Amino acid sequence: MVGYDPRADGRNISSFEVAVAGSVSGLVTRALISPLDVIKIRFQLQIERLSRSDPNAKYHGILQAGRQILQEEGPTAFWKGHIPAQLLSIGYGAVQVYKTLRDAVATMYRTEGPLVFYKGLNPTLIAIFPYAGFQFSFYNSLKHMYEWAMPAEGKKNGNLKNLLCGSGAGVISKTLTYPLDLFKKRLQVGGFEQARVTFGQSPSPQVRSYRGLLDCAKQVLQEEGARGFYKGLSPSLLKAALSTGLVFFWYEFFCNLFHHMRTANSQP
């Protein structure tokens, strides 16, 4: 967990154990929240409004989308793209619309060449630094607020504090940077509109072509309105709250576990 050192709290753990705790916490959390990520990306790629009133809209709510995906694609669909997500692949969004990682990589390379794997890099780079900064800044601020507002007996449950403050930090940070995430996904799947035919505008989807970040933002604004920038925000916020909270929860859990193991081994 970059920017947060549990040894500052007096815990006796090594740098290697800190790294292991951070890696495992991220691995476990990613597996648990993958279904929300799949739904979020489906919402982001749907050009139509996320509304029951739009006859061309395939998805219009988290529960409805979950049932639809389960019925049409089975439970494994909720972990589509999970492997490249764990590896932090830049093509995670594109993998969502293909059968396998191998199929996605082969098709993308064959049709557009090696540069296709870096589509969406600009909004990614623009968003990553403020998001990480917001996340830890709000996490620390919320921890101070928690300490101030919570009665003395409530402060004993450190895991609850980490979960609540981490979740709050994730929600705030994701809301502030969300449009860049949507632009990234739209740019990543550019050129693969036929693969998203089942996401809406069936049976003949209108092909979208974006020349870059600014052009993508302009087209989304013109065709979908300002609300289009926040398509998929609800599952994204739920994902951010759960993922950030769980990451900090599991991170603290494993750090504390290593600390207690070291303490127990050091006793005569």
PDB file of C-alpha atoms in Angstrom:
ATOM      1  CA  MET A   1       0.000   0.000   0.000  1.00  0.00           C
ATOM      2  CA  VAL A   2       1.968   2.951  -1.312  1.00  0.00           C
ATOM      3  CA  GLY A   3       2.017   5.906   1.049  1.00  0.00           C
ATOM      4  CA  TYR A   4       0.843   3.977   4.109  1.00  0.00           C
ATOM      5  CA  ASP A   5       3.361   2.249   6.392  1.00  0.00           C
ATOM      6  CA  PRO A   6       1.923   0.098   9.206  1.00  0.00           C
ATOM      7  CA  ARG A   7       5.297   0.177  10.966  1.00  0.00           C
ATOM      8  CA  ALA A   8       4.543   3.802  11.794  1.00  0.00           C
ATOM      9  CA  ASP A   9       1.976   2.426  14.247  1.00  0.00           C
ATOM     10  CA  GLY A  10       4.640   0.432  16.037  1.00  0.00           C
ATOM     11  CA  ARG A  11       3.986  -2.923  14.400  1.00  0.00           C
ATOM     12  CA  ASN A  12       7.012  -5.170  14.129  1.00  0.00           C
ATOM     13  CA  ILE A  13       6.938  -6.347  10.506  1.00  0.00           C
ATOM     14  CA  SER A  14       9.443  -6.331   7.662  1.00  0.00           C
ATOM     15  CA  SER A  15       9.276  -4.547   4.326  1.00  0.00           C
ATOM     16  CA  PHE A  16       8.743  -7.915   2.647  1.00  0.00           C
ATOM     17  CA  GLU A  17       5.751  -8.655   4.875  1.00  0.00           C
ATOM     18  CA  VAL A  18       4.320  -5.217   4.103  1.00  0.00           C
ATOM     19  CA  ALA A  19       4.640  -5.983   0.384  1.00  0.00           C
ATOM     20  CA  VAL A  20       3.032  -9.408   0.791  1.00  0.00           C
ATOM     21  CA  ALA A  21       0.142  -7.934   2.801  1.00  0.00           C
ATOM     22  CA  GLY A  22      -0.490  -5.321   0.094  1.00  0.00           C
ATOM     23  CA  SER A  23      -0.311  -7.842  -2.754  1.00  0.00           C
ATOM     24  CA  VAL A  24      -2.558 -10.434  -1.152  1.00  0.00           C
ATOM     25  CA  SER A  25      -5.109  -7.841  -0.071  1.00  0.00           C
ATOM     26  CA  GLY A  26      -5.349  -6.592  -3.644  1.00  0.00           C
ATOM     27  CA  LEU A  27      -5.613 -10.117  -5.049  1.00  0.00           C
ATOM     28  CA  VAL A  28      -8.429 -11.168  -2.719  1.00  0.00           C
ATOM     29  CA  THR A  29     -10.316  -7.907  -3.146  1.00  0.00           C
ATOM     30  CA  ARG A  30     -10.154  -7.990  -6.947  1.00  0.00           C
ATOM     31  CA  ALA A  31     -11.640 -11.489  -6.992  1.00  0.00           C
ATOM     32  CA  LEU A  32     -14.494 -10.473  -4.706  1.00  0.00           C
ATOM     33  CA  ILE A  33     -15.532  -7.317  -6.559  1.00  0.00           C
ATOM     34  CA  SER A  34     -15.073  -8.571 -10.146  1.00  0.00           C
ATOM     35  CA  PRO A  35     -18.861  -8.915 -10.803  1.00  0.00           C
ATOM     36  CA  LEU A  36     -19.367  -5.203 -10.090  1.00  0.00           C
ATOM     37  CA  ASP A  37     -16.523  -4.350 -12.437  1.00  0.00           C
ATOM     38  CA  VAL A  38     -18.134  -6.367 -15.241  1.00  0.00           C
ATOM     39  CA  ILE A  39     -21.481  -4.595 -14.760  1.00  0.00           C
ATOM     40  CA  LYS A  40     -19.790  -1.189 -14.585  1.00  0.00           C
ATOM     41  CA  ILE A  41     -18.000  -1.748 -17.902  1.00  0.00           C
ATOM     42  CA  ARG A  42     -21.192  -2.954 -19.589  1.00  0.00           C
ATOM     43  CA  PHE A  43     -22.847   0.301 -18.506  1.00  0.00           C
ATOM     44  CA  GLN A  44     -19.907   2.384 -19.731  1.00  0.00           C
ATOM     45  CA  LEU A  45     -19.976   0.773 -23.182  1.00  0.00           C
ATOM     46  CA  GLN A  46     -23.737   1.117 -23.645  1.00  0.00           C
ATOM     47  CA  ILE A  47     -24.420   4.185 -25.775  1.00  0.00           C
ATOM     48  CA  GLU A  48     -28.111   4.226 -24.879  1.00  0.00           C
ATOM     49  CA  ARG A  49     -29.462   5.709 -21.672  1.00  0.00           C
ATOM     50  CA  LEU A  50     -29.449   3.443 -18.657  1.00  0.00           C
ATOM     51  CA  SER A  51     -33.220   3.633 -18.416  1.00  0.00           C
ATOM     52  CA  ARG A  52     -36.239   1.358 -18.755  1.00  0.00           C
ATOM     53  CA  SER A  53     -37.850   4.016 -20.945  1.00  0.00           C
ATOM     54  CA  ASP A  54     -35.259   3.523 -23.714  1.00  0.00           C
ATOM     55  CA  PRO A  55     -36.406   0.527 -25.819  1.00  0.00           C
ATOM     56  CA  ASN A  56     -32.885  -0.003 -27.177  1.00  0.00           C
ATOM     57  CA  ALA A  57     -31.212  -0.084 -23.760  1.00  0.00           C
ATOM     58  CA  LYS A  58     -30.094  -3.547 -22.757  1.00  0.00           C
ATOM     59  CA  TYR A  59     -29.067  -2.627 -19.222  1.00  0.00           C
ATOM     60  CA  HIS A  60     -30.706  -0.121 -16.901  1.00  0.00           C
ATOM     61  CA  GLY A  61     -29.886  -1.172 -13.338  1.00  0.00           C
ATOM     62  CA  ILE A  62     -27.378  -3.157 -11.308  1.00  0.00           C
ATOM     63  CA  LEU A  63     -29.732  -5.978 -10.296  1.00  0.00           C
ATOM     64  CA  GLN A  64     -31.353  -6.124 -13.736  1.00  0.00           C
ATOM     65  CA  ALA A  65     -27.936  -6.259 -15.438  1.00  0.00           C
ATOM     66  CA  GLY A  66     -26.777  -8.950 -13.038  1.00  0.00           C
ATOM     67  CA  ARG A  67     -29.814 -11.118 -13.813  1.00  0.00           C
ATOM     68  CA  GLN A  68     -29.438 -10.510 -17.556  1.00  0.00           C
ATOM     69  CA  ILE A  69     -25.758 -11.468 -17.606  1.00  0.00           C
ATOM     70  CA  LEU A  70     -26.426 -14.542 -15.466  1.00  0.00           C
ATOM     71  CA  GLN A  71     -29.241 -15.749 -17.727  1.00  0.00           C
ATOM     72  CA  GLU A  72     -27.445 -15.133 -21.022  1.00  0.00           C
ATOM     73  CA  GLU A  73     -23.821 -15.915 -20.188  1.00  0.00           C
ATOM     74  CA  GLY A  74     -23.776 -17.911 -16.963  1.00  0.00           C
ATOM     75  CA  PRO A  75     -22.017 -17.203 -13.651  1.00  0.00           C
ATOM     76  CA  THR A  76     -18.504 -17.277 -15.134  1.00  0.00           C
ATOM     77  CA  ALA A  77     -19.324 -14.103 -17.091  1.00  0.00           C
ATOM     78  CA  PHE A  78     -18.941 -12.106 -13.880  1.00  0.00           C
ATOM     79  CA  TRP A  79     -15.237 -12.925 -13.942  1.00  0.00           C
ATOM     80  CA  LYS A  80     -14.634 -12.108 -17.612  1.00  0.00           C
ATOM     81  CA  GLY A  81     -11.344 -10.280 -17.870  1.00  0.00           C
ATOM     82  CA  HIS A  82     -10.426 -11.268 -14.328  1.00  0.00           C
ATOM     83  CA  ILE A  83      -6.980 -12.592 -15.250  1.00  0.00           C
ATOM     84  CA  PRO A  84      -5.843  -9.464 -17.141  1.00  0.00           C
ATOM     85  CA  ALA A  85      -7.391  -7.386 -14.369  1.00  0.00           C
ATOM     86  CA  GLN A  86      -5.236  -9.182 -11.824  1.00  0.00           C
ATOM     87  CA  LEU A  87      -2.238  -8.561 -14.062  1.00  0.00           C
ATOM     88  CA  LEU A  88      -3.295  -4.915 -14.511  1.00  0.00           C
ATOM     89  CA  SER A  89      -3.639  -5.404 -18.256  1.00  0.00           C
ATOM     90  CA  ILE A  90      -4.373  -2.246 -20.210  1.00  0.00           C
ATOM     91  CA  GLY A  91      -6.858  -4.195 -22.333  1.00  0.00           C
ATOM     92  CA  TYR A  92      -9.211  -5.256 -19.544  1.00  0.00           C
ATOM     93  CA  GLY A  93     -12.133  -3.336 -20.998  1.00  0.00           C
ATOM     94  CA  ALA A  94     -11.719  -4.892 -24.426  1.00  0.00           C
ATOM     95  CA  VAL A  95     -11.516  -8.417 -22.998  1.00  0.00           C
ATOM     96  CA  GLN A  96     -15.060  -7.947 -21.676  1.00  0.00           C
ATOM     97  CA  VAL A  97     -16.494  -8.309 -25.190  1.00  0.00           C
ATOM     98  CA  TYR A  98     -14.519 -11.393 -26.230  1.00  0.00           C
ATOM     99  CA  LYS A  99     -14.720 -15.041 -25.268  1.00  0.00           C
ATOM    100  CA  THR A 100     -11.207 -15.393 -23.872  1.00  0.00           C
ATOM    101  CA  LEU A 101      -8.086 -13.367 -23.152  1.00  0.00           C
ATOM    102  CA  ARG A 102      -6.290 -15.134 -26.022  1.00  0.00           C
ATOM    103  CA  ASP A 103      -9.105 -14.331 -28.449  1.00  0.00           C
ATOM    104  CA  ALA A 104      -9.094 -10.679 -27.408  1.00  0.00           C
ATOM    105  CA  VAL A 105      -5.325 -10.269 -27.718  1.00  0.00           C
ATOM    106  CA  ALA A 106      -5.173 -12.026 -31.114  1.00  0.00           C
ATOM    107  CA  THR A 107      -8.069 -10.035 -32.581  1.00  0.00           C
ATOM    108  CA  MET A 108      -6.826  -6.710 -31.267  1.00  0.00           C
ATOM    109  CA  TYR A 109      -3.287  -7.266 -32.565  1.00  0.00           C
ATOM    110  CA  ARG A 110      -4.433  -8.548 -35.949  1.00  0.00           C
ATOM    111  CA  THR A 111      -6.866  -5.706 -36.635  1.00  0.00           C
ATOM    112  CA  GLU A 112      -5.005  -2.692 -35.248  1.00  0.00           C
ATOM    113  CA  GLY A 113      -1.432  -3.648 -34.439  1.00  0.00           C
ATOM    114  CA  PRO A 114       0.576  -3.390 -31.203  1.00  0.00           C
ATOM    115  CA  LEU A 115      -0.442   0.202 -30.402  1.00  0.00           C
ATOM    116  CA  VAL A 116      -3.993  -0.993 -29.737  1.00  0.00           C
ATOM    117  CA  PHE A 117      -2.874  -2.214 -26.310  1.00  0.00           C
ATOM    118  CA  TYR A 118      -2.185   1.366 -25.269  1.00  0.00           C
ATOM    119  CA  LYS A 119      -5.576   2.810 -26.175  1.00  0.00           C
ATOM    120  CA  GLY A 120      -6.957   4.780 -23.273  1.00  0.00           C
ATOM    121  CA  LEU A 121      -3.506   5.394 -21.843  1.00  0.00           C
ATOM    122  CA  ASN A 122      -3.901   9.195 -21.698  1.00  0.00           C
ATOM    123  CA  PRO A 123      -6.975   9.261 -19.428  1.00  0.00           C
ATOM    124  CA  THR A 124      -5.402   6.467 -17.384  1.00  0.00           C
ATOM    125  CA  LEU A 125      -2.250   8.484 -16.747  1.00  0.00           C
ATOM    126  CA  ILE A 126      -4.243  11.645 -16.063  1.00  0.00           C
ATOM    127  CA  ALA A 127      -6.501   9.886 -13.557  1.00  0.00           C
ATOM    128  CA  ILE A 128      -4.116   7.594 -11.708  1.00  0.00           C
ATOM    129  CA  PHE A 129      -2.153  10.210  -9.806  1.00  0.00           C
ATOM    130  CA  PRO A 130      -5.064  12.328  -8.528  1.00  0.00           C
ATOM    131  CA  TYR A 131      -7.046   9.172  -7.708  1.00  0.00           C
ATOM    132  CA  ALA A 132      -4.246   7.703  -5.601  1.00  0.00           C
ATOM    133  CA  GLY A 133      -3.641  11.061  -3.943  1.00  0.00           C
ATOM    134  CA  PHE A 134      -7.338  11.610  -3.221  1.00  0.00           C
ATOM    135  CA  GLN A 135      -7.687   8.086  -1.876  1.00  0.00           C
ATOM    136  CA  PHE A 136      -4.986   8.329   0.773  1.00  0.00           C
ATOM    137  CA  SER A 137      -5.725  11.961   1.591  1.00  0.00           C
ATOM    138  CA  PHE A 138      -9.406  11.279   2.226  1.00  0.00           C
ATOM    139  CA  TYR A 139      -8.572   8.018   4.026  1.00  0.00           C
ATOM    140  CA  ASN A 140      -6.373   9.839   6.527  1.00  0.00           C
ATOM    141  CA  SER A 141      -8.883  12.700   6.887  1.00  0.00           C
ATOM    142  CA  LEU A 142     -11.752  10.288   7.489  1.00  0.00           C
ATOM    143  CA  LYS A 143      -9.690   8.422  10.073  1.00  0.00           C
ATOM    144  CA  HIS A 144      -9.178  11.670  11.996  1.00  0.00           C
ATOM    145  CA  MET A 145     -12.904  12.427  11.752  1.00  0.00           C
ATOM    146  CA  TYR A 146     -13.698   8.916  12.965  1.00  0.00           C
ATOM    147  CA  GLU A 147     -11.404   9.339  15.969  1.00  0.00           C
ATOM    148  CA  TRP A 148     -13.042  12.688  16.787  1.00  0.00           C
ATOM    149  CA  ALA A 149     -16.637  11.535  16.371  1.00  0.00           C
ATOM    150  CA  MET A 150     -16.538   7.991  17.718  1.00  0.00           C
ATOM    151  CA  PRO A 151     -17.020   7.322  21.468  1.00  0.00           C
ATOM    152  CA  ALA A 152     -14.053   5.832  23.288  1.00  0.00           C
ATOM    153  CA  GLU A 153     -15.508   2.321  23.362  1.00  0.00           C
ATOM    154  CA  GLY A 154     -16.079   2.400  19.597  1.00  0.00           C
ATOM    155  CA  LYS A 155     -12.432   3.209  18.881  1.00  0.00           C
ATOM    156  CA  LYS A 156     -11.341  -0.246  19.996  1.00  0.00           C
ATOM    157  CA  ASN A 157     -12.553  -1.818  16.753  1.00  0.00           C
ATOM    158  CA  GLY A 158      -9.748  -0.807  14.415  1.00  0.00           C
ATOM    159  CA  ASN A 159     -10.887  -3.070  11.571  1.00  0.00           C
ATOM    160  CA  LEU A 160     -14.270  -1.345  11.434  1.00  0.00           C
ATOM    161  CA  LYS A 161     -12.552   2.037  11.272  1.00  0.00           C
ATOM    162  CA  ASN A 162     -10.319   0.885   8.419  1.00  0.00           C
ATOM    163  CA  LEU A 163     -13.283  -0.543   6.517  1.00  0.00           C
ATOM    164  CA  LEU A 164     -15.503   2.535   6.896  1.00  0.00           C
ATOM    165  CA  CYS A 165     -12.788   5.109   6.235  1.00  0.00           C
ATOM    166  CA  GLY A 166     -11.369   3.148   3.319  1.00  0.00           C
ATOM    167  CA  SER A 167     -14.813   2.800   1.765  1.00  0.00           C
ATOM    168  CA  GLY A 168     -15.549   6.502   2.155  1.00  0.00           C
ATOM    169  CA  ALA A 169     -12.210   7.445   0.624  1.00  0.00           C
ATOM    170  CA  GLY A 170     -12.861   5.165  -2.330  1.00  0.00           C
ATOM    171  CA  VAL A 171     -16.315   6.607  -3.016  1.00  0.00           C
ATOM    172  CA  ILE A 172     -15.138  10.224  -2.933  1.00  0.00           C
ATOM    173  CA  SER A 173     -12.037   9.578  -5.035  1.00  0.00           C
ATOM    174  CA  LYS A 174     -13.888   7.570  -7.666  1.00  0.00           C
ATOM    175  CA  THR A 175     -16.611  10.209  -8.065  1.00  0.00           C
ATOM    176  CA  LEU A 176     -14.045  12.960  -8.641  1.00  0.00           C
ATOM    177  CA  THR A 177     -12.163  11.029 -11.339  1.00  0.00           C
ATOM    178  CA  TYR A 178     -14.957   8.887 -12.841  1.00  0.00           C
ATOM    179  CA  PRO A 179     -15.381  10.572 -16.283  1.00  0.00           C
ATOM    180  CA  LEU A 180     -11.761   9.743 -17.114  1.00  0.00           C
ATOM    181  CA  ASP A 181     -12.476   6.076 -16.415  1.00  0.00           C
ATOM    182  CA  LEU A 182     -15.404   6.132 -18.828  1.00  0.00           C
ATOM    183  CA  PHE A 183     -13.288   7.793 -21.542  1.00  0.00           C
ATOM    184  CA  LYS A 184     -10.610   5.161 -21.028  1.00  0.00           C
ATOM    185  CA  LYS A 185     -13.051   2.290 -21.564  1.00  0.00           C
ATOM    186  CA  ARG A 186     -14.585   3.897 -24.656  1.00  0.00           C
ATOM    187  CA  LEU A 187     -11.132   4.431 -26.184  1.00  0.00           C
ATOM    188  CA  GLN A 188      -9.984   0.915 -25.321  1.00  0.00           C
ATOM    189  CA  VAL A 189     -12.801  -0.776 -27.220  1.00  0.00           C
ATOM    190  CA  GLY A 190     -12.707   1.603 -30.194  1.00  0.00           C
ATOM    191  CA  GLY A 191     -12.809  -0.413 -33.409  1.00  0.00           C
ATOM    192  CA  PHE A 192     -14.602  -3.323 -31.756  1.00  0.00           C
ATOM    193  CA  GLU A 193     -18.165  -2.000 -31.958  1.00  0.00           C
ATOM    194  CA  GLN A 194     -19.418  -5.187 -33.584  1.00  0.00           C
ATOM    195  CA  ALA A 195     -18.350  -7.121 -30.512  1.00  0.00           C
ATOM    196  CA  ARG A 196     -20.591  -4.966 -28.307  1.00  0.00           C
ATOM    197  CA  VAL A 197     -23.683  -5.506 -30.471  1.00  0.00           C
ATOM    198  CA  THR A 198     -25.516  -7.140 -27.561  1.00  0.00           C
ATOM    199  CA  PHE A 199     -24.932  -4.134 -25.283  1.00  0.00           C
ATOM    200  CA  GLY A 200     -27.658  -2.115 -27.002  1.00  0.00           C
ATOM    201  CA  GLN A 201     -28.686  -0.620 -30.351  1.00  0.00           C
ATOM    202  CA  SER A 202     -29.450  -4.146 -31.537  1.00  0.00           C
ATOM    203  CA  PRO A 203     -29.336  -5.465 -34.174  1.00  0.00           C
ATOM    204  CA  SER A 204     -27.273  -2.757 -35.932  1.00  0.00           C
ATOM    205  CA  PRO A 205     -25.153  -0.718 -33.558  1.00  0.00           C
ATOM    206  CA  GLN A 206     -23.945   2.669 -34.708  1.00  0.00           C
ATOM    207  CA  VAL A 207     -20.150   2.558 -34.868  1.00  0.00           C
ATOM    208  CA  ARG A 208     -18.386   5.067 -32.648  1.00  0.00           C
ATOM    209  CA  SER A 209     -14.946   6.318 -33.590  1.00  0.00           C
ATOM    210  CA  TYR A 210     -12.939   8.505 -31.247  1.00  0.00           C
ATOM    211  CA  ARG A 211      -9.792  10.352 -32.326  1.00  0.00           C
ATOM    212  CA  GLY A 212      -8.552  10.843 -28.791  1.00  0.00           C
ATOM    213  CA  LEU A 213      -9.472  11.867 -25.274  1.00  0.00           C
ATOM    214  CA  LEU A 214     -10.913  15.298 -26.113  1.00  0.00           C
ATOM    215  CA  ASP A 215     -12.861  13.992 -29.109  1.00  0.00           C
ATOM    216  CA  CYS A 216     -14.293  11.200 -26.974  1.00  0.00           C
ATOM    217  CA  ALA A 217     -15.399  13.686 -24.310  1.00  0.00           C
ATOM    218  CA  LYS A 218     -16.944  15.934 -26.973  1.00  0.00           C
ATOM    219  CA  GLN A 219     -18.912  13.121 -28.611  1.00  0.00           C
ATOM    220  CA  VAL A 220     -20.195  11.734 -25.325  1.00  0.00           C
ATOM    221  CA  LEU A 221     -21.356  15.218 -24.316  1.00  0.00           C
ATOM    222  CA  GLN A 222     -23.070  15.861 -27.650  1.00  0.00           C
ATOM    223  CA  GLU A 223     -24.771  12.471 -28.013  1.00  0.00           C
ATOM    224  CA  GLU A 224     -25.434  11.420 -24.427  1.00  0.00           C
ATOM    225  CA  GLY A 225     -25.367  14.664 -22.463  1.00  0.00           C
ATOM    226  CA  ALA A 226     -23.426  15.452 -19.299  1.00  0.00           C
ATOM    227  CA  ARG A 227     -25.021  12.463 -17.572  1.00  0.00           C
ATOM    228  CA  GLY A 228     -23.236  10.280 -20.091  1.00  0.00           C
ATOM    229  CA  PHE A 229     -19.960  11.031 -18.319  1.00  0.00           C
ATOM    230  CA  TYR A 230     -21.276   9.147 -15.295  1.00  0.00           C
ATOM    231  CA  LYS A 231     -22.713   6.019 -16.898  1.00  0.00           C
ATOM    232  CA  GLY A 232     -21.944   3.106 -14.630  1.00  0.00           C
ATOM    233  CA  LEU A 233     -21.209   5.370 -11.653  1.00  0.00           C
ATOM    234  CA  SER A 234     -23.536   3.485  -9.294  1.00  0.00           C
ATOM    235  CA  PRO A 235     -21.822   0.069  -9.652  1.00  0.00           C
ATOM    236  CA  SER A 236     -18.510   1.893  -9.772  1.00  0.00           C
ATOM    237  CA  LEU A 237     -19.159   3.615  -6.432  1.00  0.00           C
ATOM    238  CA  LEU A 238     -20.343   0.381  -4.892  1.00  0.00           C
ATOM    239  CA  LYS A 239     -17.219  -1.288  -6.243  1.00  0.00           C
ATOM    240  CA  ALA A 240     -14.998   1.567  -5.011  1.00  0.00           C
ATOM    241  CA  ALA A 241     -16.516   1.453  -1.533  1.00  0.00           C
ATOM    242  CA  LEU A 242     -16.159  -2.299  -1.265  1.00  0.00           C
ATOM    243  CA  SER A 243     -12.771  -2.581  -2.954  1.00  0.00           C
ATOM    244  CA  THR A 244     -11.055   0.263  -1.118  1.00  0.00           C
ATOM    245  CA  GLY A 245     -12.576  -0.767   2.182  1.00  0.00           C
ATOM    246  CA  LEU A 246     -11.693  -4.410   1.667  1.00  0.00           C
ATOM    247  CA  VAL A 247      -8.154  -3.609   0.518  1.00  0.00           C
ATOM    248  CA  PHE A 248      -7.457  -1.641   3.675  1.00  0.00           C
ATOM    249  CA  PHE A 249      -9.274  -4.241   5.789  1.00  0.00           C
ATOM    250  CA  TRP A 250      -7.299  -7.191   4.420  1.00  0.00           C
ATOM    251  CA  TYR A 251      -4.077  -5.171   4.384  1.00  0.00           C
ATOM    252  CA  GLU A 252      -4.428  -4.330   8.079  1.00  0.00           C
ATOM    253  CA  PHE A 253      -5.506  -7.906   8.799  1.00  0.00           C
ATOM    254  CA  PHE A 254      -2.409  -9.447   7.235  1.00  0.00           C
ATOM    255  CA  CYS A 255      -0.090  -6.805   8.726  1.00  0.00           C
ATOM    256  CA  ASN A 256      -1.513  -7.499  12.172  1.00  0.00           C
ATOM    257  CA  LEU A 257      -1.214 -11.236  11.550  1.00  0.00           C
ATOM    258  CA  PHE A 258       2.459 -10.926  10.647  1.00  0.00           C
ATOM    259  CA  HIS A 259       3.021  -8.676  13.666  1.00  0.00           C
ATOM    260  CA  HIS A 260       1.455 -11.165  16.084  1.00  0.00           C
ATOM    261  CA  MET A 261       3.385 -14.048  14.506  1.00  0.00           C
ATOM    262  CA  ARG A 262       6.650 -12.174  14.972  1.00  0.00           C
ATOM    263  CA  THR A 263       5.749 -11.224  18.546  1.00  0.00           C
ATOM    264  CA  ALA A 264       4.832 -14.811  19.396  1.00  0.00           C
ATOM    265  CA  ASN A 265       8.053 -16.181  17.874  1.00  0.00           C
ATOM    266  CA  SER A 266      10.181 -13.642  19.750  1.00  0.00           C
ATOM    267  CA  GLN A 267       8.809 -14.629  23.157  1.00  0.00           C
ATOM    268  CA  PRO A 268      10.914 -17.124  25.135  1.00  0.00           C
TER     269      PRO A 268
END
